[in-house]
Amino acid sequence: MSATTAINIQEAKTSLSRLINAALQGEEVVIANRGIPVVRLEPVRQSGKRQLGFIKGTLPESFFEPLSDEELQSWAL
């Protein structure tokens, strides 16, 4: 389990680089306002790279055809 660092806003302003590094190393960093925890600093999870065209072939050709007048009216367009 990672350690927790609780720090007040004023100190966080002067120690931001150190706090970011701590969070990147797995340490839980909590910033407090007047002793009350208000935010948690944590790394952004990187999502996998999206592959161009990954849904190709999953939509029928009719999907790209214009809507009929009846369909447009039902959507109030």
CSV table of C-alpha atoms in Angstrom, one decimal:
chain,number,residue,atom,x,y,z
A,1,MET,CA,0.0,0.0,0.0
A,2,SER,CA,1.3,3.5,-0.8
A,3,ALA,CA,2.0,6.1,1.8
A,4,THR,CA,-0.3,9.2,2.1
A,5,THR,CA,1.0,12.7,2.1
A,6,ALA,CA,-1.4,15.4,3.4
A,7,ILE,CA,-0.4,18.9,2.7
A,8,ASN,CA,-2.1,22.3,3.0
A,9,ILE,CA,-2.7,24.5,-0.1
A,10,GLN,CA,-0.1,27.1,0.8
A,11,GLU,CA,2.6,24.4,1.1
A,12,ALA,CA,1.4,22.7,-2.0
A,13,LYS,CA,1.9,25.9,-4.0
A,14,THR,CA,5.6,25.9,-3.2
A,15,SER,CA,6.1,22.1,-3.4
A,16,LEU,CA,4.1,21.2,-6.5
A,17,SER,CA,7.0,19.6,-8.4
A,18,ARG,CA,7.8,17.4,-5.4
A,19,LEU,CA,4.2,16.5,-4.9
A,20,ILE,CA,3.7,15.5,-8.6
A,21,ASN,CA,6.8,13.3,-8.4
A,22,ALA,CA,5.5,11.7,-5.3
A,23,ALA,CA,2.1,11.0,-7.0
A,24,LEU,CA,3.9,9.5,-10.0
A,25,GLN,CA,5.8,7.2,-7.7
A,26,GLY,CA,2.5,5.8,-6.3
A,27,GLU,CA,2.2,8.0,-3.2
A,28,GLU,CA,-1.3,9.3,-2.4
A,29,VAL,CA,-1.1,13.1,-2.2
A,30,VAL,CA,-4.0,14.9,-0.5
A,31,ILE,CA,-4.2,18.7,-0.5
A,32,ALA,CA,-6.2,20.2,2.3
A,33,ASN,CA,-7.8,23.6,2.9
A,34,ARG,CA,-7.6,24.6,6.6
A,35,GLY,CA,-7.1,21.0,7.5
A,36,ILE,CA,-10.0,19.7,5.5
A,37,PRO,CA,-9.0,17.4,2.5
A,38,VAL,CA,-10.3,19.0,-0.7
A,39,VAL,CA,-8.4,17.3,-3.6
A,40,ARG,CA,-6.3,14.2,-4.3
A,41,LEU,CA,-3.3,14.4,-6.7
A,42,GLU,CA,-2.9,11.3,-8.8
A,43,PRO,CA,-1.4,10.4,-12.2
A,44,VAL,CA,-3.5,10.5,-15.3
A,45,ARG,CA,-4.2,6.9,-16.6
A,46,GLN,CA,-3.1,6.7,-20.1
A,47,SER,CA,-5.6,5.0,-22.3
A,48,GLY,CA,-4.6,2.7,-25.2
A,49,LYS,CA,-4.0,4.3,-28.5
A,50,ARG,CA,-7.1,4.3,-30.7
A,51,GLN,CA,-6.8,2.6,-34.0
A,52,LEU,CA,-8.2,4.5,-37.0
A,53,GLY,CA,-11.1,2.6,-38.6
A,54,PHE,CA,-11.7,0.2,-35.7
A,55,ILE,CA,-15.4,0.2,-36.4
A,56,LYS,CA,-15.2,-0.1,-40.2
A,57,GLY,CA,-17.8,-2.5,-41.5
A,58,THR,CA,-19.9,-2.4,-38.4
A,59,LEU,CA,-22.5,0.1,-39.7
A,60,PRO,CA,-24.8,-0.8,-42.5
A,61,GLU,CA,-24.6,1.3,-45.7
A,62,SER,CA,-28.2,2.6,-44.9
A,63,PHE,CA,-26.8,4.4,-41.9
A,64,PHE,CA,-25.2,7.0,-44.3
A,65,GLU,CA,-28.4,7.5,-46.4
A,66,PRO,CA,-30.4,10.7,-45.8
A,67,LEU,CA,-33.4,10.4,-43.5
A,68,SER,CA,-36.9,10.2,-45.0
A,69,ASP,CA,-39.2,13.2,-44.5
A,70,GLU,CA,-41.2,11.1,-42.1
A,71,GLU,CA,-38.1,10.4,-40.0
A,72,LEU,CA,-37.1,14.0,-40.1
A,73,GLN,CA,-40.5,15.1,-38.9
A,74,SER,CA,-40.4,12.6,-36.0
A,75,TRP,CA,-37.2,14.2,-34.9
A,76,ALA,CA,-38.7,17.7,-35.4
A,77,LEU,CA,-35.9,18.7,-37.8
